[in-house]
Structures are given as C-alpha cells and as structure tokens.
PDB file of C-alpha atoms and ligand atoms in Angstrom:
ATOM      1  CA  UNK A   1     -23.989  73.985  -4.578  1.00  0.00           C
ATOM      2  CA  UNK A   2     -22.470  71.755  -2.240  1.00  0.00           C
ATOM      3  CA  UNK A   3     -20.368  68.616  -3.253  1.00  0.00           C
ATOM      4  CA  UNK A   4     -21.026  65.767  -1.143  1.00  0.00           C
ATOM      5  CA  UNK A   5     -17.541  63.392  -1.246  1.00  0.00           C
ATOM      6  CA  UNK A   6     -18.278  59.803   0.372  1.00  0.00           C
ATOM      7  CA  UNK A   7     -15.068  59.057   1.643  1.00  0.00           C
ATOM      8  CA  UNK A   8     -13.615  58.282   4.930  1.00  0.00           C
ATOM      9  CA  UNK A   9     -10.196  59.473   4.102  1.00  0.00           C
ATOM     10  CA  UNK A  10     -10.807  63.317   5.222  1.00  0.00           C
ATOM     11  CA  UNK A  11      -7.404  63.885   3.472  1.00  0.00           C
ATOM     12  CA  UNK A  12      -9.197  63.346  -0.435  1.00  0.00           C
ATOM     13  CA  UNK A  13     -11.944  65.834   0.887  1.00  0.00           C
ATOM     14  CA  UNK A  14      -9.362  69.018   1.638  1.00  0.00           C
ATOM     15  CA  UNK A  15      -8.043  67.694  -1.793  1.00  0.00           C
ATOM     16  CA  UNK A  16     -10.934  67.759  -3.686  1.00  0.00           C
ATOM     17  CA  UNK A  17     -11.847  71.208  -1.968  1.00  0.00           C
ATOM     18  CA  UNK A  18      -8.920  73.111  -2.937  1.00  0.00           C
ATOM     19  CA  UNK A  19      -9.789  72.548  -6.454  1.00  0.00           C
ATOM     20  CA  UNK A  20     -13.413  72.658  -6.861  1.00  0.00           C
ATOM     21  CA  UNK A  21     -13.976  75.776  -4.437  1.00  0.00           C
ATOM     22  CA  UNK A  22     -12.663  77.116  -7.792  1.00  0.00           C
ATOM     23  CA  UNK A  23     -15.989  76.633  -9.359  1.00  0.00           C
ATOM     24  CA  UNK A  24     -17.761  77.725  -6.683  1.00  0.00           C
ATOM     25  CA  UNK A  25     -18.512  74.423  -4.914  1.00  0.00           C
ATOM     26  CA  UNK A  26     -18.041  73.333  -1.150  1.00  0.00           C
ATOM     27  CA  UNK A  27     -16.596  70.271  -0.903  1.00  0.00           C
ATOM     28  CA  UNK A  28     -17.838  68.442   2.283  1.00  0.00           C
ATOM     29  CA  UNK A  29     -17.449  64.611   3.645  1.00  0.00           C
ATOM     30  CA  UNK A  30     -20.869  62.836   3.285  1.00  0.00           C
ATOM     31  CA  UNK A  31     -21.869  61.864   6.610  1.00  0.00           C
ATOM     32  CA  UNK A  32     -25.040  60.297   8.245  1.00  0.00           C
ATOM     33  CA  UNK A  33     -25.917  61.106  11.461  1.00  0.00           C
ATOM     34  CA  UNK A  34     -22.576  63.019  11.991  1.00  0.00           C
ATOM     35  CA  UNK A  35     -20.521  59.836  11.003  1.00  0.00           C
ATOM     36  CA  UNK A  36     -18.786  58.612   8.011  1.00  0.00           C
ATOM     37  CA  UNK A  37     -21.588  55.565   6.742  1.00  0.00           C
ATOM     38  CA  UNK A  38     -20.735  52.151   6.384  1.00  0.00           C
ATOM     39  CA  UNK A  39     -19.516  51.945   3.089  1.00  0.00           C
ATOM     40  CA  UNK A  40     -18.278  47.932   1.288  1.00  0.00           C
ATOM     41  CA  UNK A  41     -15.346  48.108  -1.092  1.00  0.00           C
ATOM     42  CA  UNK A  42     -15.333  45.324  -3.957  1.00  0.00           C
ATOM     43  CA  UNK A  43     -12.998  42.861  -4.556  1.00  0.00           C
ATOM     44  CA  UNK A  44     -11.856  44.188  -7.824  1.00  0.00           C
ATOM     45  CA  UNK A  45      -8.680  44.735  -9.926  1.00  0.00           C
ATOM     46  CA  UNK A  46     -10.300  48.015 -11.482  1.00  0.00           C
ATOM     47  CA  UNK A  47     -10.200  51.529  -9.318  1.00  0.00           C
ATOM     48  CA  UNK A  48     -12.817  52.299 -12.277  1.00  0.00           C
ATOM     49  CA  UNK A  49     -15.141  49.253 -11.061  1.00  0.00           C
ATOM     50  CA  UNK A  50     -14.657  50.160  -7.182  1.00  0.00           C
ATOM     51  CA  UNK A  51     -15.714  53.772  -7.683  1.00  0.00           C
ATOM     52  CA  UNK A  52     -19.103  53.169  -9.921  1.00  0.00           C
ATOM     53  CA  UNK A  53     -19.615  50.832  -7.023  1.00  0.00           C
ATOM     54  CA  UNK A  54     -19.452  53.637  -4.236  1.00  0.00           C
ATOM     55  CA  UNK A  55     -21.752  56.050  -6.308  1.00  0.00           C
ATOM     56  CA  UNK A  56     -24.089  53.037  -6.358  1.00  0.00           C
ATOM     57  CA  UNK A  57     -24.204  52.956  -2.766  1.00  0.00           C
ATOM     58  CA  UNK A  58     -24.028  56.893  -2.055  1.00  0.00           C
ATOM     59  CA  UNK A  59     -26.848  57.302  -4.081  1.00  0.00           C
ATOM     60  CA  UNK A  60     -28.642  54.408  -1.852  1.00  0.00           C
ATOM     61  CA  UNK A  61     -27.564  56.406   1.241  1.00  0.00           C
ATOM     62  CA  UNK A  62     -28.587  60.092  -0.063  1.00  0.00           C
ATOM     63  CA  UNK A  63     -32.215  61.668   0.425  1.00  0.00           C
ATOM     64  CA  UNK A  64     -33.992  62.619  -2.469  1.00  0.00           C
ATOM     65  CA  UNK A  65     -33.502  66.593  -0.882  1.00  0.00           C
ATOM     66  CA  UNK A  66     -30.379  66.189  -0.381  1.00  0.00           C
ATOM     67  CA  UNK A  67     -29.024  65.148  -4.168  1.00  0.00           C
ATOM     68  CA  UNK A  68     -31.248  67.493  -5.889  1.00  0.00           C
ATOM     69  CA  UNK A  69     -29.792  70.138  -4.175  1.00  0.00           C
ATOM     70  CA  UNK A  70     -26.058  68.711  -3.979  1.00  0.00           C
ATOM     71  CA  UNK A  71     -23.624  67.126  -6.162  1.00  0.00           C
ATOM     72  CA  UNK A  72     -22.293  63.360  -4.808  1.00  0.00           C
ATOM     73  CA  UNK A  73     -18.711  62.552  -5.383  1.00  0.00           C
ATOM     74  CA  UNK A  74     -16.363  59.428  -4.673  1.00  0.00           C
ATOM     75  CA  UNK A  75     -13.020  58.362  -5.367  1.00  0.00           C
ATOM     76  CA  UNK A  76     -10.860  55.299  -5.945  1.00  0.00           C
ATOM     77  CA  UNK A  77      -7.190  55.178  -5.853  1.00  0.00           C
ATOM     78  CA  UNK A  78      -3.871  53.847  -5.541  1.00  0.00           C
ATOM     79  CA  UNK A  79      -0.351  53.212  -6.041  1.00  0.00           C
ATOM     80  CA  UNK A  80       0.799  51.025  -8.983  1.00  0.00           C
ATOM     81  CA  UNK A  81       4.358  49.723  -8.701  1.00  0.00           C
ATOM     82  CA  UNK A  82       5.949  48.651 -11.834  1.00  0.00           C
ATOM     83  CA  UNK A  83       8.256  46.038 -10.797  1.00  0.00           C
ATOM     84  CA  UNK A  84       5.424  44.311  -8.617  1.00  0.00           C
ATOM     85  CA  UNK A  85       3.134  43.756 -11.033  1.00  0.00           C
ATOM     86  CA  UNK A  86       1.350  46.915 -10.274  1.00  0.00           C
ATOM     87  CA  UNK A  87       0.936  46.171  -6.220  1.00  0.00           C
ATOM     88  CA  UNK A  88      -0.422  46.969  -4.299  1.00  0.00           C
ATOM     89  CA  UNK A  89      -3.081  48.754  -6.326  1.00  0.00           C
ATOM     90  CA  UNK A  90      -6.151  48.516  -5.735  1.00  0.00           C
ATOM     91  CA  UNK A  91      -5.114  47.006  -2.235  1.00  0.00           C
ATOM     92  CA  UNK A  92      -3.117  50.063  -1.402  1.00  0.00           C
ATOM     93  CA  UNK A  93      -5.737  51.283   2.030  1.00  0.00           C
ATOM     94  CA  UNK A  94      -4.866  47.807   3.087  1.00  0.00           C
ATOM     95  CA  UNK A  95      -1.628  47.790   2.773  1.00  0.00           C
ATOM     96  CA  UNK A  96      -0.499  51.212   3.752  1.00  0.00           C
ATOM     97  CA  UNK A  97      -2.154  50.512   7.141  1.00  0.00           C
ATOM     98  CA  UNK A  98      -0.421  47.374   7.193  1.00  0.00           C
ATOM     99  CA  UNK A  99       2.983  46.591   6.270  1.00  0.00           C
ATOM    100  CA  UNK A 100       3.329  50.728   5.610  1.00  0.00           C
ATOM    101  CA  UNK A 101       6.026  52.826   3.611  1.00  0.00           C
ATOM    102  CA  UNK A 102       8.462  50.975   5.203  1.00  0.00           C
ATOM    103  CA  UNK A 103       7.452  47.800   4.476  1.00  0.00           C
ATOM    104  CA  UNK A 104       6.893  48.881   0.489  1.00  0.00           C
ATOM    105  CA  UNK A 105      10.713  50.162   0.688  1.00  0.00           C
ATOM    106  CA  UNK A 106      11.551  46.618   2.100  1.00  0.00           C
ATOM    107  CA  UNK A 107       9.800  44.634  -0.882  1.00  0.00           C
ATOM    108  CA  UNK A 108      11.627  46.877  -3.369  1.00  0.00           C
ATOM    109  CA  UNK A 109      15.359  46.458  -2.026  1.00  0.00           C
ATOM    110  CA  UNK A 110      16.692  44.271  -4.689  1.00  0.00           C
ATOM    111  CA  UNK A 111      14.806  46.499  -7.712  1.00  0.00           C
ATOM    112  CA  UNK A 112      16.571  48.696  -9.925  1.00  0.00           C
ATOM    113  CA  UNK A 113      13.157  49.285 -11.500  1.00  0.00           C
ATOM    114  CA  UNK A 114      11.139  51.824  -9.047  1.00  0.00           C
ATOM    115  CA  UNK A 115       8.807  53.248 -11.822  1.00  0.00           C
ATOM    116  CA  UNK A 116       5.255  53.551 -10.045  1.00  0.00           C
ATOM    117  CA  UNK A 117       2.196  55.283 -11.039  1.00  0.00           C
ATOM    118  CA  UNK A 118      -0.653  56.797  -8.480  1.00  0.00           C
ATOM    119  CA  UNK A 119      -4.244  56.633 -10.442  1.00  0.00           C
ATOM    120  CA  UNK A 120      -7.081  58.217  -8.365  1.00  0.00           C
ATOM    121  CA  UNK A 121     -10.786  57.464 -10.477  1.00  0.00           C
ATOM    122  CA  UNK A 122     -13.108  59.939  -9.542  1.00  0.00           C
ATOM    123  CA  UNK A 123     -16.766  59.572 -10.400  1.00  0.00           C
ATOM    124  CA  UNK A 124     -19.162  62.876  -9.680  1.00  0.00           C
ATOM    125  CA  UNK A 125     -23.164  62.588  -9.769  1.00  0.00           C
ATOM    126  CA  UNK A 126     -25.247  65.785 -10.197  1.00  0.00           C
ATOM    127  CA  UNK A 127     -28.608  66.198 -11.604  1.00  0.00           C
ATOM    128  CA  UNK A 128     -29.025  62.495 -12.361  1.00  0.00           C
ATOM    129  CA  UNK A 129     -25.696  63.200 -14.487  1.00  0.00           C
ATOM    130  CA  UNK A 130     -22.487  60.960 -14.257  1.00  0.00           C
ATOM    131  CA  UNK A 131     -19.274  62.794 -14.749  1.00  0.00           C
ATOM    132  CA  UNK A 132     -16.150  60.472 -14.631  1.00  0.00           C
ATOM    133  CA  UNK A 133     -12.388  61.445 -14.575  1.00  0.00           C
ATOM    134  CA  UNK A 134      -9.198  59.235 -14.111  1.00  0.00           C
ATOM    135  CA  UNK A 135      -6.124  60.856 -13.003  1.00  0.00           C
ATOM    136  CA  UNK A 136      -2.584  59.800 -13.124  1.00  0.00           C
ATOM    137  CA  UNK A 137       0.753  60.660 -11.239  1.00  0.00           C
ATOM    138  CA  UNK A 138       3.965  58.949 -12.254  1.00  0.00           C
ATOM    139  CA  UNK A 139       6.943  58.337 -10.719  1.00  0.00           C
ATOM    140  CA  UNK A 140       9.322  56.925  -8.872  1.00  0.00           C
ATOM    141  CA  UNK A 141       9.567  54.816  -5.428  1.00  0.00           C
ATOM    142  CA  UNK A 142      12.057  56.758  -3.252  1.00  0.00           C
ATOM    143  CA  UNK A 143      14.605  54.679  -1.542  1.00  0.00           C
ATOM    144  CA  UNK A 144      14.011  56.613   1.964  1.00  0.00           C
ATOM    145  CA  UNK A 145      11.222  58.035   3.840  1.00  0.00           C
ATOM    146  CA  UNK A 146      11.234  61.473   3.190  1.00  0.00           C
ATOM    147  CA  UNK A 147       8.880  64.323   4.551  1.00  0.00           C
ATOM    148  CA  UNK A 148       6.073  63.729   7.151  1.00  0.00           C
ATOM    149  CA  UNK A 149       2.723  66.206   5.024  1.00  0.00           C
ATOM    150  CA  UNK A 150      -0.026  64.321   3.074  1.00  0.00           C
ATOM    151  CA  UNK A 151      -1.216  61.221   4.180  1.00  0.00           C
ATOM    152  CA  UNK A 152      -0.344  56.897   2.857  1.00  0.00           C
ATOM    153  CA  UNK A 153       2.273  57.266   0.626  1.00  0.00           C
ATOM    154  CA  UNK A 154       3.271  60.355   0.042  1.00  0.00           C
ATOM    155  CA  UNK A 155       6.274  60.226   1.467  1.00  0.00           C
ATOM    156  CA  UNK A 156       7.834  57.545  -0.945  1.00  0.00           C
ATOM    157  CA  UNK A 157       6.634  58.759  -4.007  1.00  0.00           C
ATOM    158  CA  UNK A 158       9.085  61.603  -6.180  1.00  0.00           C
ATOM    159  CA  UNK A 159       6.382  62.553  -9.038  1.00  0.00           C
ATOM    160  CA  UNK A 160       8.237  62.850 -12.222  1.00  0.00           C
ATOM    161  CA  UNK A 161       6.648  66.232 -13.127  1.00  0.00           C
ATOM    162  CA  UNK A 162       8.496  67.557  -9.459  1.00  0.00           C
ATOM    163  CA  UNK A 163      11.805  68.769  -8.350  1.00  0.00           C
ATOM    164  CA  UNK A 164      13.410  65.530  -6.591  1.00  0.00           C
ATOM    165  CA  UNK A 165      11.352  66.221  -3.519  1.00  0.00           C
ATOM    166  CA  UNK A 166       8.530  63.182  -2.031  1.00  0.00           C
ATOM    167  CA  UNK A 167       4.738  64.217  -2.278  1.00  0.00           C
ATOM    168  CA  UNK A 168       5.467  64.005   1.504  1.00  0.00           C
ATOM    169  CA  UNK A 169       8.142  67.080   1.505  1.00  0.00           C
ATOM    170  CA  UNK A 170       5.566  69.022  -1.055  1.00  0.00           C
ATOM    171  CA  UNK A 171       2.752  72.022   0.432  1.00  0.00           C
ATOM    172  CA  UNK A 172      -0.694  70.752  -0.245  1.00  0.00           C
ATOM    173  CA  UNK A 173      -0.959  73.170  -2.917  1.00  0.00           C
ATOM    174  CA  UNK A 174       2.161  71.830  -4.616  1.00  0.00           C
ATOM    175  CA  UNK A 175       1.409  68.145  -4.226  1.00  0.00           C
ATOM    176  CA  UNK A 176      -2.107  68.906  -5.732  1.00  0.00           C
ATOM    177  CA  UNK A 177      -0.909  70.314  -9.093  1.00  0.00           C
ATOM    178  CA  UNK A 178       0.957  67.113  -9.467  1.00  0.00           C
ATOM    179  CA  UNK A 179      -1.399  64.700  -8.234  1.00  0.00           C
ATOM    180  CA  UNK A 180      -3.576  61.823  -9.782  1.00  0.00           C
ATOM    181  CA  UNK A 181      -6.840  63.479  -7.306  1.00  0.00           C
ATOM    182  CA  UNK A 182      -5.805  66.951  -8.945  1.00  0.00           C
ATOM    183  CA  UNK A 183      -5.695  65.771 -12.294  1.00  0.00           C
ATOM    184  CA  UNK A 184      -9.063  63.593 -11.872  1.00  0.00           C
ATOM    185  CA  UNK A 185     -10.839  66.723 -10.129  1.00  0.00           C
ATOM    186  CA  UNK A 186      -9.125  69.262 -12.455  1.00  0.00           C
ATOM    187  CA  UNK A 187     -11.136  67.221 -15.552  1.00  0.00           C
ATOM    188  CA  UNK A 188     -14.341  67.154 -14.026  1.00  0.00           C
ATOM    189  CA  UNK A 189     -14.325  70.786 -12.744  1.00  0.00           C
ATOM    190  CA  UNK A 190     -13.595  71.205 -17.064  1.00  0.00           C
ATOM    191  CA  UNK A 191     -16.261  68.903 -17.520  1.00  0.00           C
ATOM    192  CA  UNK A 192     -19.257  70.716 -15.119  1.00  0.00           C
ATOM    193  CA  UNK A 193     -17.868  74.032 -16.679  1.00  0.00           C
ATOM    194  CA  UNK A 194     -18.742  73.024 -20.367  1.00  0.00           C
ATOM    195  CA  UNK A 195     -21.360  70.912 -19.670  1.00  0.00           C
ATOM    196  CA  UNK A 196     -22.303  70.866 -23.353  1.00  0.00           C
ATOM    197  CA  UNK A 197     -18.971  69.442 -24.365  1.00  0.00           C
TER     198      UNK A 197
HETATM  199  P1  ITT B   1     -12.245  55.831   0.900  1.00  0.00           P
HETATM  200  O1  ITT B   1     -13.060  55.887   2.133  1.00  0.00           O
HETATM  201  O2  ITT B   1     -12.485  56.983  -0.054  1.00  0.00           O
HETATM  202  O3  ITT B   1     -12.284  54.501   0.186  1.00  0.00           O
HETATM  203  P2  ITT B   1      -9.454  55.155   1.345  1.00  0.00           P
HETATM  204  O4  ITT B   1      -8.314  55.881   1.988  1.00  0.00           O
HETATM  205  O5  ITT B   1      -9.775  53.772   1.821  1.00  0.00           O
HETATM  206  O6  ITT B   1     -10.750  56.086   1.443  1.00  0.00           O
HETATM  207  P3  ITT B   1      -9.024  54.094  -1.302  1.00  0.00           P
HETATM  208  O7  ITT B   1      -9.828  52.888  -1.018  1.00  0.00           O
HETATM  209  O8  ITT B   1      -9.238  54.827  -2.598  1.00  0.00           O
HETATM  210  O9  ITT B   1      -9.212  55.206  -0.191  1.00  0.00           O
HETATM  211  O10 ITT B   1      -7.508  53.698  -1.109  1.00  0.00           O
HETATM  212  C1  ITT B   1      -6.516  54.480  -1.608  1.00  0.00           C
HETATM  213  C2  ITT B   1      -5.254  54.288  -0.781  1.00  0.00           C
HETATM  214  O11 ITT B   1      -4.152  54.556  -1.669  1.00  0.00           O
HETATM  215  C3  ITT B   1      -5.163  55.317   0.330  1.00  0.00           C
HETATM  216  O12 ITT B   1      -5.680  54.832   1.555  1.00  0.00           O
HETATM  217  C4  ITT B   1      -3.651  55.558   0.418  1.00  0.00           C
HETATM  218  O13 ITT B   1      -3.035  54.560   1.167  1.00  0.00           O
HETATM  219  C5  ITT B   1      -3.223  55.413  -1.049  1.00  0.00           C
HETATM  220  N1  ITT B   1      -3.307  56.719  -1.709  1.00  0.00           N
HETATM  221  C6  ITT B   1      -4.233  57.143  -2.606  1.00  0.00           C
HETATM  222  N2  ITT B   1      -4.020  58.416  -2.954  1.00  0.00           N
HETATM  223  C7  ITT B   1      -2.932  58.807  -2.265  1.00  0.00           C
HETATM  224  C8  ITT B   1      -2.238  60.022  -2.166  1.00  0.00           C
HETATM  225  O14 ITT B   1      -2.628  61.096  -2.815  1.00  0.00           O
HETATM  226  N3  ITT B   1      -1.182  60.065  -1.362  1.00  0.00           N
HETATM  227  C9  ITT B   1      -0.767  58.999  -0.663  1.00  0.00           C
HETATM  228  N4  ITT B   1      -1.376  57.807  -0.670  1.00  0.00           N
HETATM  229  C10 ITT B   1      -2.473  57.723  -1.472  1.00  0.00           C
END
C-alpha cells in the first residue's frame, strides 16, 4: 500500500519514507496532475487544528480509487522558542523563508534562555480510519549556523537527545531518530501495526 503525504515540502516526504518503508509502505508526495495541489493553511495557534484541516482537504482532492487503495497522510509542524513566547510556531514556513536562521539568531541575541521545542502533528487516513500522532524534539537554539543537510531550521537547532552537533550537521538517518516527524511517524507506524490497540 502506498502512502499518499500532501505536502509541498518534499523534505517531510523522504522523512516520512525512511520510516514507514519499514512497514512496508511507499511513501509518495500527493500530486494532481503531476503538481503539488493548491492546498490553504488556517490561521491557527494549534499544529493539531492545521493538520485535521489538510486531511479535510486531501480527502476533498483524492478519488474514491485512489484512497481505497492508498493511505493519505499530512503533517503540521514547527519550531517553538521558549523565550519568544513559543515563535514562531505555527508561523515557522513563513518565517524561515523570511527573516531565516539568521534572522531567528538575531531576535535571540540578548537571551540566555534558548530552550526550543520542534512539534511535527501528523494525522494518517486509511480505510476511513484516522490515526493521529504528535511528535516532539527539544532543544536548544544554537548561537551559530552550523551544518548545511536538512532543510528550515535544522541548522540552529542542537536536539537535547544528540551529541552537541545541529540537526543541520546530523545524516538523515541520525536527525530522524531524534526528530519530532520521526517520533510522530514512529507512533503511527505502532499504531497501523496493532491496529486493535
Ligand atoms: P506543507 O506543505 O506540508 O505545509 P511546509 O514546509 O509549509 O509544508 P509546515 O506548514 O508544517 O510545512 O511548516 C513547518 C515549517 O517549520 C517548515 O517549513 C520549516 O521551516 C520548519 N520545520 C518543520 N520541521 C522541520 C524540520 O524537521 N527541520 C527544520 N525545519 C523544520
């Protein structure tokens, strides 16, 4: 069975693939017509509320075929920083693109506090089931740039479960057995194994 991930951050699909090819599913980026569909994000403080949202509208977008013979997946996440009130959260696409790492470094300067959590909120539809997971990677806010693999913020963020090193300076595999998407897609791939739990 396929797992179709609505997402237009290819970067959360080789995630998500890594872990579920596990179980025997291929994780692949739900497109229409060869491109990524038009897909609105809610103004909302929740990463919960965004993601039942997307399912929402992937299930408006999907064929009947095409989710009963595939599994539908989306994600919300983002970074939570402590001493900012938890910003820029559920703004963190936004920002990232805009003001970047650089300008997050910039905005923490004067904080001794650089505690910061990334939560990822994954919700997975098969077989007119729902299967929800949240997922959560603390941390720390680095006070350089460091490492150039993953993707947003990865290279400002030292995961407390890790060595020192920036999700950026981490392997894929590494970064993933840390991460808020690994934990999130580690819990459903429990949850479709026991499904009678
Ligand atoms: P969708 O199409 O799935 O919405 P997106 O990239 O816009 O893709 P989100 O709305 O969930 O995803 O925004 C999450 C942002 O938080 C993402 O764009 C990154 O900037 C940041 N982020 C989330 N997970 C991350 C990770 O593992 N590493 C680095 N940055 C991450």
């Amino acid at each position: 069975m396929k797992v179709l991930f609505l997402t237009g951050n290819k970067n959360k699909v080789v995630e998500a693939n890594q872990i579920l090819s596990n179980l025997g599913y291929e994780v692949e980026q739900f497109l229409v017509d060869g491109l990524t569909p038009e897909f609105i994000e809610p103004q909302s403080s929740s990463i919960a509320d965004v993601s039942e949202f997307k399912i929402q509208q992937a299930l408006e977008l999907i064929s009947e075929t095409e989710s009963s013979n595939n599994a539908l997946l989306v994600e919300d996440s983002g970074l939570f920083i402590e001493s900012l009130n938890d910003f820029p959260g559920v703004y963190s696409s936004y920002i990232s693109k805009t003001i970047g790492n650089e300008g997050i470094l910039n905005l923490l300067v004067d904080k001794s506090n650089r505690n910061a959590e990334f939560r990822a909120y994954s919700i997975l539809y098969k077989n007119g089931k729902y299967f929800r997971a949240l997922g959560i990677s603390s941390g720390k806010i680095s006070t350089q740039i460091k490492g150039s693999n993953g993707f947003g913020f990865d290279p400002i963020f030292i995961p407390e479960s890790g060595d020192g090193r920036t999700f950026g300076e981490m392997t894929d595999h590494e970064k993933s057995s840390k991460s808020h998407r690994g934990e999130s897609l580690r819990i459903l791939y429990d949850e479709l194994s026991h499904p009678s739990k």
